[in-house]
């Protein structure tokens, strides 16, 4: 049995579900699972539907065409994807390896449905990890942001990339880059935002004497550390912790939170609503 | 604006959502929120829909009648309730007061949409708590189970009760009673089931040297401590804890877990699928 | 058997434990439990010891005198208290009742060893709750901070108060007041500091789209929302939460975190090290 | 600066701390950190002390000799270890790789102070993982328990092993083996014991409809799944989870819990008190 995933968002109004589900029933496509949400903040409706094709020969492209008139009627953005298709991610790293190692492991076990055709870094130190996993690695120095982003853009198009993961990438992307890849760049920040934005959060957490540390995965926007949050988690620390031991504990939180965000993205469970300066995420379970 | 809550469960098949949502659209009723789930274990589909009545004059009863043909067609059990209507709960207690005190507080703040017309106990010690909250209290001794359950049944019908909450009630209900009120009795068990079924779980948790204690809210069935689970939570303990301090920490978990289960029940977010010996709950967020 | 609690802090050096424990052994006093910590940040050593008096007739005062020379030798601040003695707390509230209700309940069950001789509020709305618990209530209007703090100071001395608990008190205390009662005022802030300092944290958390909300208990200093943290906790929220539902969920976190901080204080498990602008807490388990 | 770790356990009595700390002070050894606990269940006292050698030339062996008389006087078991010395672990695995991969990663980052000279498996499938980390791998078939345990015993002595980690090893060790290596074998069980002892816990957790899954790390004793617990954790699941997705989520819990237990063991923070059938662990922070 084959499954498709339909994602739809549009201004909220009466009868959306009836319209879409009736059309699907007419096409003899079964709704295996459906999540939907009306966001009062933005007035937007979003819906993620897992479709079961029992013998019906629909390709994602074909079904998309069939649903075009409905999408038009609803002024909706609508996309269809075969569930078995994997997102293709470019992973950006610097020197810390824990998030990269974790993503590679989860890719290999199939826990996250993702391809990682290439890892890009402003350092060379993680090359061996990529290579050992048979992933292409490219060192793109960060000394000239324009040139380095140009190279990253070219790799994105060359490798047909859907998703950019900043797995502890310690460089800031340009506003243009952030805008062009809106909703396609996931970053892991090593604090529970909005606490400890910016550099060295573990050191500052230690200084502040917090009793919890955390991590935040978010889409990247031009507004640094202000991007729409996808996932967060915290763990207890105590007076016995140094900023170093917080960092070690934090690694575990970071990789779990990043994995959870990347998984949600790859399964089309995230909707990014609103606009610059006022984004919101809906993350279905 | 008035809201209704529709709950529907039926054998899973193609086109359920289309059928129901089309009917609702025809009636000019808006779907404000919709949760649905197809349970592969039981082959059942369930759906909870929050309906918005913009000026439409439907009473719950009227809408129920309108949807009768759809329910019949789907072989579905379907119910409609005005969101503002509160469940009416009979709370059974023994000597511990923490769950009762907590439910009364959450009722008063409006956090749980519930009426508590009567508290029943096999002891007299919690009478003052009920009275101070202007709730009727009745002492029903447990020395004769048949007679005491008869009295409880009579109170249930007299007070038009929808829900029975065992808020640390230390008596066992008869199988007949459990069956007659299937899916209407919520119990809080002071361990993370299936660990430590039966009596004195904190003492046994201490003896076993666990590093986590927990609590479980479940619907009561004839099968003691085997009822379908609604909510669970755990908290860390250490070698420093005695069974007494575990009990104190456990009180906090118990009241939170019970409150969360009662709230989900009162908001019609729980579906009880399957049958005796093989129940499952779906608990929508 | 009677127990005393010894608290000692002093500049770290070699042999502190040997000195103190030898002295206690000489006095035939048993160490039932001992926690100690050397804080590298401040260079301070702190120690909390539970002493068992098996038939020995030492009063706290007497033992304090006996240990005076050791304290002097170590340049230590040292205090002794009978474990059964309860802290005496003045609770300051405004209109929210959940923290007050919770503290009263935990006092009554004996979970927190505390007396609450008086509740003070800048509003009258919580008077009934205090009165029902046989606690004196005084309405001290906040329109004139100088006059109101003068009145609070007078109540503190009149009721022999050790601890001031701000149980959602919505007024800011003067720097002088904060300094005079350093380490004796516990506040509950309804966010995981340093995120969402200041007013309306739930509204701002909702706007920011966080996936966790939290609460922070801290000692109050002149530096608003920057006081040394005692306890923190977080709970998950989702896109389905409104700022209102976050507030409701937050109440549960707030009361748990405040209770945990007040308990630690009453059991002399907290040490406040460092100085204005650079405080740290050690919170023994 | 060099650090030593002293571990001592003995029947509880007055003056232990004084005796030990005075002796250390006489030897001019500083107590950098001290944890102690009197267990009322077993009547045992245990103490873990981090000693700072400021220029003093004590080897662990030398200090052990110096403290021998004190140990004798207290009827104590006492051991001293250089903090920088790493435990040497033999890791037993079957086919699941997540715990092995995780331990290797944490060893490499230095997060767990451990050597892994050899990985032993009753299957061959994980050989590449060991080899890639430059760890010796040996396939010891499980068809003849006596012969396989003999081989494992021989590898233990050959590699000077201190600790045996069952990282999802699906074979049962003989009672003799368990007894001979009491307190030296750590197992990860994929449920929150005592719930779901025995085989296939995720399948049974799904059938039971739990709302939490968990993992338990414990020392292995002859009594299967009844060994003294070191660490436990749980995570939420819902009706949407299959037993397969519980297994995937469980992997994350298992590796965290196992890592935390192995770390505590390697840092000498665990004391195993009591005896067969009535063990308890003290796990210092």
mmCIF file with all atom_site columns, N, CA, C and O in Angstrom, chain C residues 166-189:
data_model
loop_
_atom_site.group_PDB
_atom_site.id
_atom_site.type_symbol
_atom_site.label_atom_id
_atom_site.label_alt_id
_atom_site.label_comp_id
_atom_site.label_asym_id
_atom_site.label_entity_id
_atom_site.label_seq_id
_atom_site.pdbx_PDB_ins_code
_atom_site.Cartn_x
_atom_site.Cartn_y
_atom_site.Cartn_z
_atom_site.occupancy
_atom_site.B_iso_or_equiv
_atom_site.pdbx_formal_charge
_atom_site.auth_seq_id
_atom_site.auth_comp_id
_atom_site.auth_asym_id
_atom_site.auth_atom_id
_atom_site.pdbx_PDB_model_num
ATOM 1  N N  . UNK C 1 166 ? 6.804  35.999 48.342 1.00 0.00 ? 166 UNK C N  1
ATOM 2  C CA . UNK C 1 166 ? 5.998  36.754 47.389 1.00 0.00 ? 166 UNK C CA 1
ATOM 3  C C  . UNK C 1 166 ? 5.255  35.751 46.519 1.00 0.00 ? 166 UNK C C  1
ATOM 4  O O  . UNK C 1 166 ? 5.811  35.208 45.560 1.00 0.00 ? 166 UNK C O  1
ATOM 5  N N  . UNK C 1 167 ? 4.016  35.469 46.902 1.00 0.00 ? 167 UNK C N  1
ATOM 6  C CA . UNK C 1 167 ? 3.235  34.432 46.224 1.00 0.00 ? 167 UNK C CA 1
ATOM 7  C C  . UNK C 1 167 ? 2.374  35.091 45.151 1.00 0.00 ? 167 UNK C C  1
ATOM 8  O O  . UNK C 1 167 ? 1.161  35.152 45.273 1.00 0.00 ? 167 UNK C O  1
ATOM 9  N N  . UNK C 1 168 ? 3.024  35.531 44.081 1.00 0.00 ? 168 UNK C N  1
ATOM 10 C CA . UNK C 1 168 ? 2.418  36.326 43.018 1.00 0.00 ? 168 UNK C CA 1
ATOM 11 C C  . UNK C 1 168 ? 1.991  37.710 43.541 1.00 0.00 ? 168 UNK C C  1
ATOM 12 O O  . UNK C 1 168 ? 0.871  38.145 43.328 1.00 0.00 ? 168 UNK C O  1
ATOM 13 N N  . UNK C 1 169 ? 2.954  38.375 44.210 1.00 0.00 ? 169 UNK C N  1
ATOM 14 C CA . UNK C 1 169 ? 2.755  39.751 44.671 1.00 0.00 ? 169 UNK C CA 1
ATOM 15 C C  . UNK C 1 169 ? 3.189  40.662 43.532 1.00 0.00 ? 169 UNK C C  1
ATOM 16 O O  . UNK C 1 169 ? 4.333  40.573 43.067 1.00 0.00 ? 169 UNK C O  1
ATOM 17 N N  . UNK C 1 170 ? 2.293  41.502 43.051 1.00 0.00 ? 170 UNK C N  1
ATOM 18 C CA . UNK C 1 170 ? 2.550  42.227 41.815 1.00 0.00 ? 170 UNK C CA 1
ATOM 19 C C  . UNK C 1 170 ? 3.152  43.612 42.048 1.00 0.00 ? 170 UNK C C  1
ATOM 20 O O  . UNK C 1 170 ? 3.065  44.493 41.175 1.00 0.00 ? 170 UNK C O  1
ATOM 21 N N  . UNK C 1 171 ? 3.757  43.837 43.205 1.00 0.00 ? 171 UNK C N  1
ATOM 22 C CA . UNK C 1 171 ? 4.403  45.110 43.491 1.00 0.00 ? 171 UNK C CA 1
ATOM 23 C C  . UNK C 1 171 ? 5.912  44.920 43.576 1.00 0.00 ? 171 UNK C C  1
ATOM 24 O O  . UNK C 1 171 ? 6.376  43.824 43.886 1.00 0.00 ? 171 UNK C O  1
ATOM 25 N N  . UNK C 1 172 ? 6.635  45.992 43.306 1.00 0.00 ? 172 UNK C N  1
ATOM 26 C CA . UNK C 1 172 ? 8.098  45.926 43.382 1.00 0.00 ? 172 UNK C CA 1
ATOM 27 C C  . UNK C 1 172 ? 8.551  46.475 44.721 1.00 0.00 ? 172 UNK C C  1
ATOM 28 O O  . UNK C 1 172 ? 8.137  47.554 45.133 1.00 0.00 ? 172 UNK C O  1
ATOM 29 N N  . UNK C 1 173 ? 9.382  45.714 45.414 1.00 0.00 ? 173 UNK C N  1
ATOM 30 C CA . UNK C 1 173 ? 9.887  46.167 46.707 1.00 0.00 ? 173 UNK C CA 1
ATOM 31 C C  . UNK C 1 173 ? 11.065 47.114 46.503 1.00 0.00 ? 173 UNK C C  1
ATOM 32 O O  . UNK C 1 173 ? 11.808 46.999 45.523 1.00 0.00 ? 173 UNK C O  1
ATOM 33 N N  . UNK C 1 174 ? 11.252 48.018 47.437 1.00 0.00 ? 174 UNK C N  1
ATOM 34 C CA . UNK C 1 174 ? 12.336 48.997 47.302 1.00 0.00 ? 174 UNK C CA 1
ATOM 35 C C  . UNK C 1 174 ? 13.689 48.316 47.476 1.00 0.00 ? 174 UNK C C  1
ATOM 36 O O  . UNK C 1 174 ? 13.799 47.293 48.151 1.00 0.00 ? 174 UNK C O  1
ATOM 37 N N  . UNK C 1 175 ? 14.733 48.893 46.877 1.00 0.00 ? 175 UNK C N  1
ATOM 38 C CA . UNK C 1 175 ? 16.085 48.329 47.041 1.00 0.00 ? 175 UNK C CA 1
ATOM 39 C C  . UNK C 1 175 ? 16.480 48.188 48.511 1.00 0.00 ? 175 UNK C C  1
ATOM 40 O O  . UNK C 1 175 ? 17.119 47.206 48.888 1.00 0.00 ? 175 UNK C O  1
ATOM 41 N N  . UNK C 1 176 ? 16.086 49.136 49.343 1.00 0.00 ? 176 UNK C N  1
ATOM 42 C CA . UNK C 1 176 ? 16.454 49.071 50.766 1.00 0.00 ? 176 UNK C CA 1
ATOM 43 C C  . UNK C 1 176 ? 15.821 47.853 51.404 1.00 0.00 ? 176 UNK C C  1
ATOM 44 O O  . UNK C 1 176 ? 16.459 47.110 52.163 1.00 0.00 ? 176 UNK C O  1
ATOM 45 N N  . UNK C 1 177 ? 14.550 47.669 51.117 1.00 0.00 ? 177 UNK C N  1
ATOM 46 C CA . UNK C 1 177 ? 13.838 46.524 51.681 1.00 0.00 ? 177 UNK C CA 1
ATOM 47 C C  . UNK C 1 177 ? 14.520 45.222 51.248 1.00 0.00 ? 177 UNK C C  1
ATOM 48 O O  . UNK C 1 177 ? 14.771 44.331 52.051 1.00 0.00 ? 177 UNK C O  1
ATOM 49 N N  . UNK C 1 178 ? 14.818 45.135 49.944 1.00 0.00 ? 178 UNK C N  1
ATOM 50 C CA . UNK C 1 178 ? 15.465 43.924 49.420 1.00 0.00 ? 178 UNK C CA 1
ATOM 51 C C  . UNK C 1 178 ? 16.787 43.665 50.120 1.00 0.00 ? 178 UNK C C  1
ATOM 52 O O  . UNK C 1 178 ? 17.114 42.528 50.460 1.00 0.00 ? 178 UNK C O  1
ATOM 53 N N  . UNK C 1 179 ? 17.562 44.736 50.332 1.00 0.00 ? 179 UNK C N  1
ATOM 54 C CA . UNK C 1 179 ? 18.869 44.553 50.957 1.00 0.00 ? 179 UNK C CA 1
ATOM 55 C C  . UNK C 1 179 ? 18.740 44.158 52.427 1.00 0.00 ? 179 UNK C C  1
ATOM 56 O O  . UNK C 1 179 ? 19.454 43.300 52.914 1.00 0.00 ? 179 UNK C O  1
ATOM 57 N N  . UNK C 1 180 ? 17.803 44.795 53.108 1.00 0.00 ? 180 UNK C N  1
ATOM 58 C CA . UNK C 1 180 ? 17.658 44.508 54.542 1.00 0.00 ? 180 UNK C CA 1
ATOM 59 C C  . UNK C 1 180 ? 17.215 43.069 54.794 1.00 0.00 ? 180 UNK C C  1
ATOM 60 O O  . UNK C 1 180 ? 17.486 42.505 55.844 1.00 0.00 ? 180 UNK C O  1
ATOM 61 N N  . UNK C 1 181 ? 16.505 42.493 53.837 1.00 0.00 ? 181 UNK C N  1
ATOM 62 C CA . UNK C 1 181 ? 16.034 41.117 54.017 1.00 0.00 ? 181 UNK C CA 1
ATOM 63 C C  . UNK C 1 181 ? 16.683 40.179 52.999 1.00 0.00 ? 181 UNK C C  1
ATOM 64 O O  . UNK C 1 181 ? 16.070 39.235 52.517 1.00 0.00 ? 181 UNK C O  1
ATOM 65 N N  . UNK C 1 182 ? 17.936 40.455 52.729 1.00 0.00 ? 182 UNK C N  1
ATOM 66 C CA . UNK C 1 182 ? 18.708 39.622 51.799 1.00 0.00 ? 182 UNK C CA 1
ATOM 67 C C  . UNK C 1 182 ? 18.626 38.144 52.181 1.00 0.00 ? 182 UNK C C  1
ATOM 68 O O  . UNK C 1 182 ? 18.833 37.774 53.327 1.00 0.00 ? 182 UNK C O  1
ATOM 69 N N  . UNK C 1 183 ? 18.292 37.312 51.211 1.00 0.00 ? 183 UNK C N  1
ATOM 70 C CA . UNK C 1 183 ? 18.239 35.870 51.474 1.00 0.00 ? 183 UNK C CA 1
ATOM 71 C C  . UNK C 1 183 ? 17.037 35.464 52.305 1.00 0.00 ? 183 UNK C C  1
ATOM 72 O O  . UNK C 1 183 ? 16.964 34.330 52.788 1.00 0.00 ? 183 UNK C O  1
ATOM 73 N N  . UNK C 1 184 ? 16.095 36.393 52.494 1.00 0.00 ? 184 UNK C N  1
ATOM 74 C CA . UNK C 1 184 ? 14.906 36.054 53.283 1.00 0.00 ? 184 UNK C CA 1
ATOM 75 C C  . UNK C 1 184 ? 13.608 36.298 52.513 1.00 0.00 ? 184 UNK C C  1
ATOM 76 O O  . UNK C 1 184 ? 12.538 36.123 53.059 1.00 0.00 ? 184 UNK C O  1
ATOM 77 N N  . UNK C 1 185 ? 13.741 36.743 51.268 1.00 0.00 ? 185 UNK C N  1
ATOM 78 C CA . UNK C 1 185 ? 12.540 36.979 50.455 1.00 0.00 ? 185 UNK C CA 1
ATOM 79 C C  . UNK C 1 185 ? 12.579 36.049 49.240 1.00 0.00 ? 185 UNK C C  1
ATOM 80 O O  . UNK C 1 185 ? 13.508 36.108 48.437 1.00 0.00 ? 185 UNK C O  1
ATOM 81 N N  . UNK C 1 186 ? 11.567 35.205 49.127 1.00 0.00 ? 186 UNK C N  1
ATOM 82 C CA . UNK C 1 186 ? 11.475 34.311 47.965 1.00 0.00 ? 186 UNK C CA 1
ATOM 83 C C  . UNK C 1 186 ? 10.333 34.772 47.076 1.00 0.00 ? 186 UNK C C  1
ATOM 84 O O  . UNK C 1 186 ? 9.215  34.975 47.542 1.00 0.00 ? 186 UNK C O  1
ATOM 85 N N  . UNK C 1 187 ? 10.624 34.921 45.801 1.00 0.00 ? 187 UNK C N  1
ATOM 86 C CA . UNK C 1 187 ? 9.600  35.301 44.824 1.00 0.00 ? 187 UNK C CA 1
ATOM 87 C C  . UNK C 1 187 ? 9.399  34.178 43.821 1.00 0.00 ? 187 UNK C C  1
ATOM 88 O O  . UNK C 1 187 ? 10.323 33.438 43.509 1.00 0.00 ? 187 UNK C O  1
ATOM 89 N N  . UNK C 1 188 ? 8.176  34.066 43.316 1.00 0.00 ? 188 UNK C N  1
ATOM 90 C CA . UNK C 1 188 ? 7.940  33.167 42.190 1.00 0.00 ? 188 UNK C CA 1
ATOM 91 C C  . UNK C 1 188 ? 7.705  34.012 40.951 1.00 0.00 ? 188 UNK C C  1
ATOM 92 O O  . UNK C 1 188 ? 6.810  34.873 40.928 1.00 0.00 ? 188 UNK C O  1
ATOM 93 N N  . UNK C 1 189 ? 8.551  33.801 39.934 1.00 0.00 ? 189 UNK C N  1
ATOM 94 C CA . UNK C 1 189 ? 8.360  34.513 38.668 1.00 0.00 ? 189 UNK C CA 1
ATOM 95 C C  . UNK C 1 189 ? 7.778  33.537 37.660 1.00 0.00 ? 189 UNK C C  1
ATOM 96 O O  . UNK C 1 189 ? 8.251  32.414 37.542 1.00 0.00 ? 189 UNK C O  1
#
